mmCIF file with all atom_site columns, C-alpha atoms in Angstrom:
data_model
loop_
_atom_site.group_PDB
_atom_site.id
_atom_site.type_symbol
_atom_site.label_atom_id
_atom_site.label_alt_id
_atom_site.label_comp_id
_atom_site.label_asym_id
_atom_site.label_entity_id
_atom_site.label_seq_id
_atom_site.pdbx_PDB_ins_code
_atom_site.Cartn_x
_atom_site.Cartn_y
_atom_site.Cartn_z
_atom_site.occupancy
_atom_site.B_iso_or_equiv
_atom_site.pdbx_formal_charge
_atom_site.auth_seq_id
_atom_site.auth_comp_id
_atom_site.auth_asym_id
_atom_site.auth_atom_id
_atom_site.pdbx_PDB_model_num
ATOM 1   C CA . MET A 1 1   ? 0.000  0.000  0.000   1.00 48.00 ? 91  MET A CA 1
ATOM 2   C CA . ARG A 1 2   ? 2.816  2.394  0.874   1.00 52.00 ? 92  ARG A CA 1
ATOM 3   C CA . LEU A 1 3   ? 4.471  1.796  -2.501  1.00 48.00 ? 93  LEU A CA 1
ATOM 4   C CA . ILE A 1 4   ? 1.194  2.427  -4.331  1.00 49.00 ? 94  ILE A CA 1
ATOM 5   C CA . LEU A 1 5   ? 0.618  5.710  -2.475  1.00 44.00 ? 95  LEU A CA 1
ATOM 6   C CA . LYS A 1 6   ? 4.205  6.778  -3.101  1.00 47.00 ? 96  LYS A CA 1
ATOM 7   C CA . SER A 1 7   ? 3.858  6.014  -6.809  1.00 50.00 ? 97  SER A CA 1
ATOM 8   C CA . ARG A 1 8   ? 0.643  8.038  -7.035  1.00 49.00 ? 98  ARG A CA 1
ATOM 9   C CA . LEU A 1 9   ? 2.262  10.935 -5.185  1.00 44.00 ? 99  LEU A CA 1
ATOM 10  C CA . LEU A 1 10  ? 5.193  10.962 -7.592  1.00 44.00 ? 100 LEU A CA 1
ATOM 11  C CA . ARG A 1 11  ? 2.822  10.965 -10.577 1.00 48.00 ? 101 ARG A CA 1
ATOM 12  C CA . LEU A 1 12  ? 0.898  13.879 -9.117  1.00 41.00 ? 102 LEU A CA 1
ATOM 13  C CA . CYS A 1 13  ? 4.131  15.814 -8.556  1.00 45.00 ? 103 CYS A CA 1
ATOM 14  C CA . GLU A 1 14  ? 5.253  15.107 -12.133 1.00 43.00 ? 104 GLU A CA 1
ATOM 15  C CA . GLU A 1 15  ? 1.912  16.232 -13.559 1.00 38.00 ? 105 GLU A CA 1
ATOM 16  C CA . GLU A 1 16  ? 1.978  19.413 -11.490 1.00 38.00 ? 106 GLU A CA 1
ATOM 17  C CA . ILE A 1 17  ? 5.528  20.218 -12.634 1.00 39.00 ? 107 ILE A CA 1
ATOM 18  C CA . LYS A 1 18  ? 4.532  19.726 -16.282 1.00 39.00 ? 108 LYS A CA 1
ATOM 19  C CA . LEU A 1 19  ? 1.832  22.360 -15.870 1.00 38.00 ? 109 LEU A CA 1
ATOM 20  C CA . ALA A 1 20  ? 4.401  24.992 -14.937 1.00 45.00 ? 110 ALA A CA 1
ATOM 21  C CA . SER A 1 21  ? 6.413  26.919 -17.485 1.00 79.00 ? 111 SER A CA 1
ATOM 22  C CA . TYR A 1 22  ? 9.148  27.433 -14.914 1.00 91.00 ? 112 TYR A CA 1
ATOM 23  C CA . PRO A 1 23  ? 10.714 24.644 -12.854 1.00 91.00 ? 113 PRO A CA 1
ATOM 24  C CA . TYR A 1 24  ? 10.544 24.197 -9.146  1.00 94.00 ? 114 TYR A CA 1
ATOM 25  C CA . THR A 1 25  ? 11.776 21.768 -6.574  1.00 95.00 ? 115 THR A CA 1
ATOM 26  C CA . LEU A 1 26  ? 10.416 20.992 -3.141  1.00 95.00 ? 116 LEU A CA 1
ATOM 27  C CA . VAL A 1 27  ? 13.972 20.832 -1.776  1.00 96.00 ? 117 VAL A CA 1
ATOM 28  C CA . THR A 1 28  ? 15.324 24.252 -2.722  1.00 95.00 ? 118 THR A CA 1
ATOM 29  C CA . GLY A 1 29  ? 17.738 24.134 0.209   1.00 94.00 ? 119 GLY A CA 1
ATOM 30  C CA . LYS A 1 30  ? 19.563 21.227 -1.436  1.00 97.00 ? 120 LYS A CA 1
ATOM 31  C CA . LEU A 1 31  ? 20.186 23.004 -4.750  1.00 96.00 ? 121 LEU A CA 1
ATOM 32  C CA . LYS A 1 32  ? 23.337 24.632 -3.378  1.00 96.00 ? 122 LYS A CA 1
ATOM 33  C CA . ASP A 1 33  ? 24.704 21.230 -2.344  1.00 97.00 ? 123 ASP A CA 1
ATOM 34  C CA . LEU A 1 34  ? 23.938 19.652 -5.719  1.00 97.00 ? 124 LEU A CA 1
ATOM 35  C CA . LEU A 1 35  ? 25.545 22.553 -7.591  1.00 97.00 ? 125 LEU A CA 1
ATOM 36  C CA . HIS A 1 36  ? 28.623 22.175 -5.407  1.00 97.00 ? 126 HIS A CA 1
ATOM 37  C CA . LYS A 1 37  ? 28.826 18.442 -6.058  1.00 97.00 ? 127 LYS A CA 1
ATOM 38  C CA . ALA A 1 38  ? 28.379 19.003 -9.787  1.00 97.00 ? 128 ALA A CA 1
ATOM 39  C CA . ARG A 1 39  ? 31.673 20.914 -9.655  1.00 96.00 ? 129 ARG A CA 1
ATOM 40  C CA . THR A 1 40  ? 33.602 18.773 -7.213  1.00 96.00 ? 130 THR A CA 1
ATOM 41  C CA . THR A 1 41  ? 32.646 15.194 -8.128  1.00 96.00 ? 131 THR A CA 1
ATOM 42  C CA . GLY A 1 42  ? 33.027 13.303 -11.361 1.00 95.00 ? 132 GLY A CA 1
ATOM 43  C CA . THR A 1 43  ? 30.803 14.176 -14.295 1.00 96.00 ? 133 THR A CA 1
ATOM 44  C CA . PRO A 1 44  ? 28.138 11.460 -14.677 1.00 96.00 ? 134 PRO A CA 1
ATOM 45  C CA . ALA A 1 45  ? 27.252 9.931  -18.022 1.00 97.00 ? 135 ALA A CA 1
ATOM 46  C CA . LYS A 1 46  ? 23.693 10.919 -17.173 1.00 97.00 ? 136 LYS A CA 1
ATOM 47  C CA . LEU A 1 47  ? 22.082 12.780 -14.293 1.00 97.00 ? 137 LEU A CA 1
ATOM 48  C CA . THR A 1 48  ? 19.519 10.357 -12.907 1.00 97.00 ? 138 THR A CA 1
ATOM 49  C CA . ALA A 1 49  ? 17.784 9.576  -9.631  1.00 97.00 ? 139 ALA A CA 1
ATOM 50  C CA . ALA A 1 50  ? 20.267 6.724  -9.174  1.00 97.00 ? 140 ALA A CA 1
ATOM 51  C CA . HIS A 1 51  ? 23.209 9.101  -9.556  1.00 97.00 ? 141 HIS A CA 1
ATOM 52  C CA . LEU A 1 52  ? 21.648 11.523 -7.086  1.00 97.00 ? 142 LEU A CA 1
ATOM 53  C CA . LYS A 1 53  ? 21.531 8.704  -4.533  1.00 97.00 ? 143 LYS A CA 1
ATOM 54  C CA . THR A 1 54  ? 25.253 8.075  -4.947  1.00 97.00 ? 144 THR A CA 1
ATOM 55  C CA . LEU A 1 55  ? 25.766 11.743 -4.037  1.00 97.00 ? 145 LEU A CA 1
ATOM 56  C CA . GLY A 1 56  ? 23.618 11.409 -0.928  1.00 97.00 ? 146 GLY A CA 1
ATOM 57  C CA . PHE A 1 57  ? 20.321 12.761 -2.301  1.00 97.00 ? 147 PHE A CA 1
ATOM 58  C CA . THR A 1 58  ? 18.099 9.838  -1.429  1.00 96.00 ? 148 THR A CA 1
ATOM 59  C CA . SER A 1 59  ? 14.718 11.518 -0.918  1.00 96.00 ? 149 SER A CA 1
ATOM 60  C CA . SER A 1 60  ? 12.064 11.062 -3.600  1.00 94.00 ? 150 SER A CA 1
ATOM 61  C CA . ASN A 1 61  ? 11.689 14.860 -3.659  1.00 96.00 ? 151 ASN A CA 1
ATOM 62  C CA . ASP A 1 62  ? 15.343 15.265 -4.651  1.00 97.00 ? 152 ASP A CA 1
ATOM 63  C CA . VAL A 1 63  ? 14.559 14.072 -8.181  1.00 96.00 ? 153 VAL A CA 1
ATOM 64  C CA . GLY A 1 64  ? 12.887 17.418 -8.906  1.00 95.00 ? 154 GLY A CA 1
ATOM 65  C CA . MET A 1 65  ? 16.318 19.066 -8.961  1.00 97.00 ? 155 MET A CA 1
ATOM 66  C CA . ILE A 1 66  ? 17.087 17.232 -12.204 1.00 97.00 ? 156 ILE A CA 1
ATOM 67  C CA . GLY A 1 67  ? 14.318 19.235 -13.893 1.00 96.00 ? 157 GLY A CA 1
ATOM 68  C CA . VAL A 1 68  ? 15.916 22.451 -12.664 1.00 97.00 ? 158 VAL A CA 1
ATOM 69  C CA . PHE A 1 69  ? 19.287 21.407 -14.118 1.00 97.00 ? 159 PHE A CA 1
ATOM 70  C CA . LYS A 1 70  ? 17.566 20.646 -17.433 1.00 97.00 ? 160 LYS A CA 1
ATOM 71  C CA . PHE A 1 71  ? 15.822 24.023 -17.442 1.00 97.00 ? 161 PHE A CA 1
ATOM 72  C CA . ILE A 1 72  ? 19.031 26.026 -17.083 1.00 97.00 ? 162 ILE A CA 1
ATOM 73  C CA . GLY A 1 73  ? 20.891 23.840 -19.561 1.00 97.00 ? 163 GLY A CA 1
ATOM 74  C CA . LEU A 1 74  ? 23.427 22.052 -17.363 1.00 97.00 ? 164 LEU A CA 1
ATOM 75  C CA . VAL A 1 75  ? 22.024 18.787 -18.720 1.00 97.00 ? 165 VAL A CA 1
ATOM 76  C CA . ASP A 1 76  ? 19.961 18.112 -21.831 1.00 96.00 ? 166 ASP A CA 1
ATOM 77  C CA . GLN A 1 77  ? 16.417 16.780 -21.805 1.00 95.00 ? 167 GLN A CA 1
ATOM 78  C CA . SER A 1 78  ? 17.676 13.208 -21.472 1.00 96.00 ? 168 SER A CA 1
ATOM 79  C CA . GLY A 1 79  ? 19.846 14.149 -18.488 1.00 97.00 ? 169 GLY A CA 1
ATOM 80  C CA . ILE A 1 80  ? 23.212 14.063 -20.272 1.00 97.00 ? 170 ILE A CA 1
ATOM 81  C CA . PRO A 1 81  ? 25.588 16.826 -19.082 1.00 97.00 ? 171 PRO A CA 1
ATOM 82  C CA . THR A 1 82  ? 26.083 19.583 -21.647 1.00 97.00 ? 172 THR A CA 1
ATOM 83  C CA . PRO A 1 83  ? 29.222 21.631 -22.408 1.00 96.00 ? 173 PRO A CA 1
ATOM 84  C CA . LEU A 1 84  ? 27.782 24.183 -20.008 1.00 96.00 ? 174 LEU A CA 1
ATOM 85  C CA . TRP A 1 85  ? 28.199 21.614 -17.199 1.00 97.00 ? 175 TRP A CA 1
ATOM 86  C CA . THR A 1 86  ? 31.896 21.323 -18.061 1.00 96.00 ? 176 THR A CA 1
ATOM 87  C CA . GLU A 1 87  ? 32.210 25.104 -18.162 1.00 96.00 ? 177 GLU A CA 1
ATOM 88  C CA . PHE A 1 88  ? 30.453 25.313 -14.800 1.00 97.00 ? 178 PHE A CA 1
ATOM 89  C CA . ARG A 1 89  ? 33.141 23.104 -13.246 1.00 96.00 ? 179 ARG A CA 1
ATOM 90  C CA . GLY A 1 90  ? 35.767 25.812 -13.869 1.00 94.00 ? 180 GLY A CA 1
ATOM 91  C CA . LYS A 1 91  ? 36.929 28.662 -11.650 1.00 93.00 ? 181 LYS A CA 1
ATOM 92  C CA . ASP A 1 92  ? 34.312 31.078 -13.040 1.00 94.00 ? 182 ASP A CA 1
ATOM 93  C CA . HIS A 1 93  ? 31.451 28.799 -12.027 1.00 96.00 ? 183 HIS A CA 1
ATOM 94  C CA . ARG A 1 94  ? 29.378 31.621 -10.498 1.00 96.00 ? 184 ARG A CA 1
ATOM 95  C CA . LYS A 1 95  ? 29.533 33.615 -13.735 1.00 96.00 ? 185 LYS A CA 1
ATOM 96  C CA . VAL A 1 96  ? 28.721 30.515 -15.773 1.00 97.00 ? 186 VAL A CA 1
ATOM 97  C CA . LEU A 1 97  ? 25.722 29.794 -13.558 1.00 97.00 ? 187 LEU A CA 1
ATOM 98  C CA . ALA A 1 98  ? 24.469 33.349 -14.103 1.00 97.00 ? 188 ALA A CA 1
ATOM 99  C CA . LYS A 1 99  ? 24.707 32.771 -17.849 1.00 96.00 ? 189 LYS A CA 1
ATOM 100 C CA . ALA A 1 100 ? 22.820 29.497 -17.541 1.00 97.00 ? 190 ALA A CA 1
ATOM 101 C CA . ILE A 1 101 ? 20.081 31.149 -15.478 1.00 97.00 ? 191 ILE A CA 1
ATOM 102 C CA . ARG A 1 102 ? 19.722 33.971 -18.010 1.00 96.00 ? 192 ARG A CA 1
ATOM 103 C CA . GLN A 1 103 ? 19.340 31.436 -20.802 1.00 95.00 ? 193 GLN A CA 1
ATOM 104 C CA . GLY A 1 104 ? 16.882 29.217 -18.973 1.00 96.00 ? 194 GLY A CA 1
ATOM 105 C CA . TYR A 1 105 ? 14.797 32.074 -17.591 1.00 96.00 ? 195 TYR A CA 1
ATOM 106 C CA . ALA A 1 106 ? 15.044 34.124 -20.796 1.00 94.00 ? 196 ALA A CA 1
ATOM 107 C CA . GLU A 1 107 ? 11.355 35.118 -20.746 1.00 93.00 ? 197 GLU A CA 1
ATOM 108 C CA . LEU A 1 108 ? 11.619 36.322 -17.157 1.00 94.00 ? 198 LEU A CA 1
ATOM 109 C CA . PHE A 1 109 ? 14.682 38.416 -18.003 1.00 95.00 ? 199 PHE A CA 1
ATOM 110 C CA . THR A 1 110 ? 12.770 39.876 -20.944 1.00 94.00 ? 200 THR A CA 1
ATOM 111 C CA . VAL A 1 111 ? 10.166 41.172 -18.501 1.00 93.00 ? 201 VAL A CA 1
ATOM 112 C CA . TYR A 1 112 ? 12.751 42.198 -15.890 1.00 95.00 ? 202 TYR A CA 1
ATOM 113 C CA . PRO A 1 113 ? 16.344 42.538 -17.183 1.00 95.00 ? 203 PRO A CA 1
ATOM 114 C CA . ASP A 1 114 ? 17.357 42.737 -13.520 1.00 95.00 ? 204 ASP A CA 1
ATOM 115 C CA . ALA A 1 115 ? 15.238 39.749 -12.495 1.00 96.00 ? 205 ALA A CA 1
ATOM 116 C CA . HIS A 1 116 ? 17.977 38.515 -10.177 1.00 96.00 ? 206 HIS A CA 1
ATOM 117 C CA . ALA A 1 117 ? 17.535 41.697 -8.114  1.00 95.00 ? 207 ALA A CA 1
ATOM 118 C CA . ARG A 1 118 ? 13.732 41.779 -8.152  1.00 96.00 ? 208 ARG A CA 1
ATOM 119 C CA . SER A 1 119 ? 11.506 41.334 -5.129  1.00 96.00 ? 209 SER A CA 1
ATOM 120 C CA . VAL A 1 120 ? 9.554  38.208 -4.290  1.00 96.00 ? 210 VAL A CA 1
ATOM 121 C CA . SER A 1 121 ? 6.390  40.137 -5.155  1.00 95.00 ? 211 SER A CA 1
ATOM 122 C CA . ASP A 1 122 ? 7.603  40.917 -8.689  1.00 95.00 ? 212 ASP A CA 1
ATOM 123 C CA . LEU A 1 123 ? 8.727  37.345 -9.296  1.00 96.00 ? 213 LEU A CA 1
ATOM 124 C CA . THR A 1 124 ? 5.504  35.944 -7.890  1.00 95.00 ? 214 THR A CA 1
ATOM 125 C CA . HIS A 1 125 ? 3.492  38.013 -10.338 1.00 93.00 ? 215 HIS A CA 1
ATOM 126 C CA . VAL A 1 126 ? 5.437  36.750 -13.367 1.00 92.00 ? 216 VAL A CA 1
ATOM 127 C CA . PHE A 1 127 ? 5.501  33.124 -12.296 1.00 93.00 ? 217 PHE A CA 1
ATOM 128 C CA . SER A 1 128 ? 1.822  33.097 -11.344 1.00 91.00 ? 218 SER A CA 1
ATOM 129 C CA . THR A 1 129 ? 0.858  34.099 -14.893 1.00 87.00 ? 219 THR A CA 1
ATOM 130 C CA . SER A 1 130 ? 2.835  31.200 -16.347 1.00 82.00 ? 220 SER A CA 1
ATOM 131 C CA . THR A 1 131 ? 1.396  28.243 -14.457 1.00 79.00 ? 221 THR A CA 1
ATOM 132 C CA . THR A 1 132 ? -1.925 26.691 -13.584 1.00 79.00 ? 222 THR A CA 1
ATOM 133 C CA . GLY A 1 133 ? -0.461 25.514 -10.291 1.00 80.00 ? 223 GLY A CA 1
ATOM 134 C CA . GLY A 1 134 ? -1.667 26.921 -7.012  1.00 89.00 ? 224 GLY A CA 1
ATOM 135 C CA . GLU A 1 135 ? -0.103 29.344 -4.562  1.00 92.00 ? 225 GLU A CA 1
ATOM 136 C CA . ALA A 1 136 ? 2.204  26.668 -3.129  1.00 93.00 ? 226 ALA A CA 1
ATOM 137 C CA . VAL A 1 137 ? 3.605  25.891 -6.587  1.00 93.00 ? 227 VAL A CA 1
ATOM 138 C CA . VAL A 1 138 ? 4.241  29.560 -7.331  1.00 94.00 ? 228 VAL A CA 1
ATOM 139 C CA . LYS A 1 139 ? 5.960  29.995 -3.968  1.00 95.00 ? 229 LYS A CA 1
ATOM 140 C CA . GLN A 1 140 ? 8.285  27.054 -4.643  1.00 96.00 ? 230 GLN A CA 1
ATOM 141 C CA . THR A 1 141 ? 8.975  28.354 -8.158  1.00 96.00 ? 231 THR A CA 1
ATOM 142 C CA . VAL A 1 142 ? 10.077 31.690 -6.736  1.00 96.00 ? 232 VAL A CA 1
ATOM 143 C CA . GLN A 1 143 ? 12.179 30.013 -4.057  1.00 97.00 ? 233 GLN A CA 1
ATOM 144 C CA . THR A 1 144 ? 13.826 27.761 -6.637  1.00 97.00 ? 234 THR A CA 1
ATOM 145 C CA . PHE A 1 145 ? 14.851 30.807 -8.679  1.00 97.00 ? 235 PHE A CA 1
ATOM 146 C CA . LYS A 1 146 ? 16.058 32.604 -5.556  1.00 97.00 ? 236 LYS A CA 1
ATOM 147 C CA . SER A 1 147 ? 18.146 29.592 -4.519  1.00 97.00 ? 237 SER A CA 1
ATOM 148 C CA . LEU A 1 148 ? 19.812 29.481 -7.934  1.00 97.00 ? 238 LEU A CA 1
ATOM 149 C CA . ILE A 1 149 ? 20.694 33.180 -8.087  1.00 97.00 ? 239 ILE A CA 1
ATOM 150 C CA . GLU A 1 150 ? 22.242 33.040 -4.620  1.00 97.00 ? 240 GLU A CA 1
ATOM 151 C CA . GLU A 1 151 ? 24.958 30.839 -6.122  1.00 97.00 ? 241 GLU A CA 1
ATOM 152 C CA . ALA A 1 152 ? 25.499 33.006 -9.226  1.00 97.00 ? 242 ALA A CA 1
ATOM 153 C CA . ASP A 1 153 ? 27.414 36.180 -10.025 1.00 96.00 ? 243 ASP A CA 1
ATOM 154 C CA . PHE A 1 154 ? 25.357 38.489 -12.228 1.00 94.00 ? 244 PHE A CA 1
ATOM 155 C CA . ASN A 1 155 ? 27.610 41.518 -11.811 1.00 89.00 ? 245 ASN A CA 1
ATOM 156 C CA . SER A 1 156 ? 30.217 40.140 -14.153 1.00 66.00 ? 246 SER A CA 1
ATOM 157 C CA . SER A 1 157 ? 28.469 37.304 -15.931 1.00 47.00 ? 247 SER A CA 1
ATOM 158 C CA . PRO A 1 158 ? 29.692 36.432 -19.459 1.00 46.00 ? 248 PRO A CA 1
ATOM 159 C CA . ASP A 1 159 ? 26.440 37.684 -20.990 1.00 46.00 ? 249 ASP A CA 1
ATOM 160 C CA . ALA A 1 160 ? 26.421 41.061 -19.231 1.00 43.00 ? 250 ALA A CA 1
ATOM 161 C CA . SER A 1 161 ? 26.919 43.869 -21.742 1.00 40.00 ? 251 SER A CA 1
ATOM 162 C CA . THR A 1 162 ? 28.794 47.043 -20.999 1.00 34.00 ? 252 THR A CA 1
ATOM 163 C CA . THR A 1 163 ? 25.826 48.862 -22.446 1.00 32.00 ? 253 THR A CA 1
ATOM 164 C CA . ALA A 1 164 ? 22.211 47.834 -22.384 1.00 37.00 ? 254 ALA A CA 1
ATOM 165 C CA . LEU A 1 165 ? 18.766 49.261 -22.839 1.00 36.00 ? 255 LEU A CA 1
ATOM 166 C CA . SER A 1 166 ? 15.149 49.041 -21.993 1.00 36.00 ? 256 SER A CA 1
ATOM 167 C CA . ALA A 1 167 ? 13.349 47.644 -25.010 1.00 37.00 ? 257 ALA A CA 1
ATOM 168 C CA . GLY A 1 168 ? 10.596 49.695 -26.518 1.00 38.00 ? 258 GLY A CA 1
ATOM 169 C CA . THR A 1 169 ? 9.813  52.142 -29.271 1.00 35.00 ? 259 THR A CA 1
ATOM 170 C CA . LEU A 1 170 ? 11.347 55.569 -28.921 1.00 34.00 ? 260 LEU A CA 1
ATOM 171 C CA . HIS A 1 171 ? 8.897  58.435 -29.429 1.00 36.00 ? 261 HIS A CA 1
ATOM 172 C CA . LEU A 1 172 ? 9.301  62.163 -29.129 1.00 36.00 ? 262 LEU A CA 1
ATOM 173 C CA . PRO A 1 173 ? 6.522  63.873 -27.147 1.00 40.00 ? 263 PRO A CA 1
ATOM 174 C CA . ALA A 1 174 ? 3.807  65.279 -29.364 1.00 41.00 ? 264 ALA A CA 1
ATOM 175 C CA . ALA A 1 175 ? 3.445  69.054 -29.531 1.00 42.00 ? 265 ALA A CA 1
ATOM 176 C CA . PRO A 1 176 ? 0.404  70.448 -27.690 1.00 44.00 ? 266 PRO A CA 1
ATOM 177 C CA . SER A 1 177 ? -2.642 71.106 -29.838 1.00 45.00 ? 267 SER A CA 1
ATOM 178 C CA . GLY A 1 178 ? -2.470 74.531 -31.399 1.00 49.00 ? 268 GLY A CA 1
ATOM 179 C CA . ALA A 1 179 ? 1.223  75.011 -30.660 1.00 46.00 ? 269 ALA A CA 1
ATOM 180 C CA . PRO A 1 180 ? 3.145  76.960 -33.321 1.00 49.00 ? 270 PRO A CA 1
ATOM 181 C CA . ASN A 1 181 ? 5.485  75.115 -35.655 1.00 50.00 ? 271 ASN A CA 1
ATOM 182 C CA . LEU A 1 182 ? 8.948  76.411 -34.798 1.00 45.00 ? 272 LEU A CA 1
ATOM 183 C CA . SER A 1 183 ? 10.624 75.444 -38.032 1.00 44.00 ? 273 SER A CA 1
ATOM 184 C CA . THR A 1 184 ? 13.650 77.362 -39.316 1.00 43.00 ? 274 THR A CA 1
ATOM 185 C CA . SER A 1 185 ? 11.696 78.752 -42.256 1.00 45.00 ? 275 SER A CA 1
ATOM 186 C CA . ALA A 1 186 ? 8.944  80.023 -39.973 1.00 44.00 ? 276 ALA A CA 1
ATOM 187 C CA . LEU A 1 187 ? 11.374 81.676 -37.582 1.00 43.00 ? 277 LEU A CA 1
ATOM 188 C CA . GLY A 1 188 ? 13.350 83.301 -40.349 1.00 50.00 ? 278 GLY A CA 1
ATOM 189 C CA . GLN A 1 189 ? 17.051 83.960 -40.804 1.00 53.00 ? 279 GLN A CA 1
ATOM 190 C CA . GLY A 1 190 ? 18.993 84.569 -37.623 1.00 56.00 ? 280 GLY A CA 1
ATOM 191 C CA . ALA A 1 191 ? 16.323 83.133 -35.340 1.00 53.00 ? 281 ALA A CA 1
ATOM 192 C CA . PRO A 1 192 ? 17.534 81.350 -32.191 1.00 57.00 ? 282 PRO A CA 1
ATOM 193 C CA . GLU A 1 193 ? 18.217 77.659 -32.617 1.00 59.00 ? 283 GLU A CA 1
ATOM 194 C CA . VAL A 1 194 ? 16.242 75.079 -30.674 1.00 55.00 ? 284 VAL A CA 1
ATOM 195 C CA . HIS A 1 195 ? 18.096 71.974 -29.428 1.00 49.00 ? 285 HIS A CA 1
ATOM 196 C CA . ILE A 1 196 ? 16.376 68.852 -28.151 1.00 55.00 ? 286 ILE A CA 1
ATOM 197 C CA . ASP A 1 197 ? 18.503 66.532 -26.032 1.00 53.00 ? 287 ASP A CA 1
ATOM 198 C CA . ILE A 1 198 ? 17.383 62.923 -25.693 1.00 57.00 ? 288 ILE A CA 1
ATOM 199 C CA . GLN A 1 199 ? 18.777 60.771 -22.910 1.00 53.00 ? 289 GLN A CA 1
ATOM 200 C CA . ILE A 1 200 ? 18.585 56.988 -23.184 1.00 57.00 ? 290 ILE A CA 1
ATOM 201 C CA . HIS A 1 201 ? 19.052 55.181 -19.886 1.00 51.00 ? 291 HIS A CA 1
ATOM 202 C CA . ILE A 1 202 ? 20.458 51.740 -20.536 1.00 55.00 ? 292 ILE A CA 1
ATOM 203 C CA . SER A 1 203 ? 20.402 48.720 -18.242 1.00 53.00 ? 293 SER A CA 1
ATOM 204 C CA . PRO A 1 204 ? 23.654 46.682 -17.966 1.00 53.00 ? 294 PRO A CA 1
ATOM 205 C CA . GLU A 1 205 ? 22.105 43.385 -19.072 1.00 53.00 ? 295 GLU A CA 1
ATOM 206 C CA . SER A 1 206 ? 20.911 44.033 -22.645 1.00 56.00 ? 296 SER A CA 1
ATOM 207 C CA . SER A 1 207 ? 21.866 41.873 -25.592 1.00 60.00 ? 297 SER A CA 1
ATOM 208 C CA . ALA A 1 208 ? 23.439 43.123 -28.826 1.00 65.00 ? 298 ALA A CA 1
ATOM 209 C CA . GLU A 1 209 ? 20.100 42.490 -30.555 1.00 65.00 ? 299 GLU A CA 1
ATOM 210 C CA . GLN A 1 210 ? 18.282 44.793 -28.140 1.00 61.00 ? 300 GLN A CA 1
ATOM 211 C CA . ILE A 1 211 ? 20.892 47.500 -28.689 1.00 65.00 ? 301 ILE A CA 1
ATOM 212 C CA . GLU A 1 212 ? 20.454 47.169 -32.440 1.00 67.00 ? 302 GLU A CA 1
ATOM 213 C CA . LYS A 1 213 ? 16.681 47.553 -32.026 1.00 64.00 ? 303 LYS A CA 1
ATOM 214 C CA . ILE A 1 214 ? 16.989 50.804 -30.116 1.00 65.00 ? 304 ILE A CA 1
ATOM 215 C CA . PHE A 1 215 ? 19.114 52.389 -32.829 1.00 64.00 ? 305 PHE A CA 1
ATOM 216 C CA . GLU A 1 216 ? 16.716 51.173 -35.497 1.00 67.00 ? 306 GLU A CA 1
ATOM 217 C CA . SER A 1 217 ? 13.903 52.768 -33.529 1.00 64.00 ? 307 SER A CA 1
ATOM 218 C CA . MET A 1 218 ? 15.846 56.022 -33.209 1.00 62.00 ? 308 MET A CA 1
ATOM 219 C CA . ALA A 1 219 ? 16.534 56.110 -36.941 1.00 62.00 ? 309 ALA A CA 1
ATOM 220 C CA . LYS A 1 220 ? 12.884 55.463 -37.715 1.00 61.00 ? 310 LYS A CA 1
ATOM 221 C CA . HIS A 1 221 ? 11.285 57.950 -35.342 1.00 56.00 ? 311 HIS A CA 1
ATOM 222 C CA . LEU A 1 222 ? 13.900 60.686 -35.329 1.00 57.00 ? 312 LEU A CA 1
ATOM 223 C CA . TYR A 1 223 ? 15.114 60.637 -38.911 1.00 58.00 ? 313 TYR A CA 1
ATOM 224 C CA . GLY A 1 224 ? 12.350 58.778 -40.721 1.00 59.00 ? 314 GLY A CA 1
ATOM 225 C CA . LYS A 1 225 ? 14.681 56.001 -41.847 1.00 53.00 ? 315 LYS A CA 1
ATOM 226 C CA . ARG A 1 226 ? 13.547 52.439 -42.310 1.00 53.00 ? 316 ARG A CA 1
ATOM 227 C CA . ALA A 1 227 ? 15.491 49.341 -41.286 1.00 53.00 ? 317 ALA A CA 1
ATOM 228 C CA . ASP A 1 228 ? 16.896 49.073 -44.851 1.00 56.00 ? 318 ASP A CA 1
ATOM 229 C CA . GLY A 1 229 ? 18.341 52.591 -44.582 1.00 57.00 ? 319 GLY A CA 1
ATOM 230 C CA . ARG A 1 230 ? 15.777 54.204 -46.886 1.00 58.00 ? 320 ARG A CA 1
ATOM 231 C CA . THR A 1 231 ? 13.611 57.129 -45.849 1.00 53.00 ? 321 THR A CA 1
#
């Protein structure tokens, strides 16, 4: 009877995890230990429940950590360690982990480029819109993410750009209705010049693609140029 109940419980946990777009584990406190052992013990041919047991993770709930490793790309969907696992075993493991988290949680970092510094409330809102799980699932999803970022270095991660931006279309404010058109021809020769300064505040985590988009947007809305360079 105990085995039957345990089997049903595992199936329910698996079904609940499949409903979520983001991974979670019920043993978030053990993630740090598993990450440490991934660096300090031999690389397995495949990350499985059996391998976890050889590392001392014998609880049935420990298996959920494999899904987290898959999500951030340390192992592939079959559990085989990826090149990122090998990279993670090096001296820059905290930077590598930050890169892996950015890749796995790409949608979250699209919403919040500084997701690793966001509050529980902000993370809860994003995760709750991406799962049909209940409040407990969302809470564990947030805690799983928090446990991962505690072991990562986002300040100097390989993917951090020296310049970054907030995505979005750049628009100049519209002139008030009825305002005069202060063109050079209307003002006449010798009229005072009008300068408009535009400041773009850029976040340190943007990709090269995002940077390219901002300049395309500037060219379009400031100079009337299209992406192909034509006006």
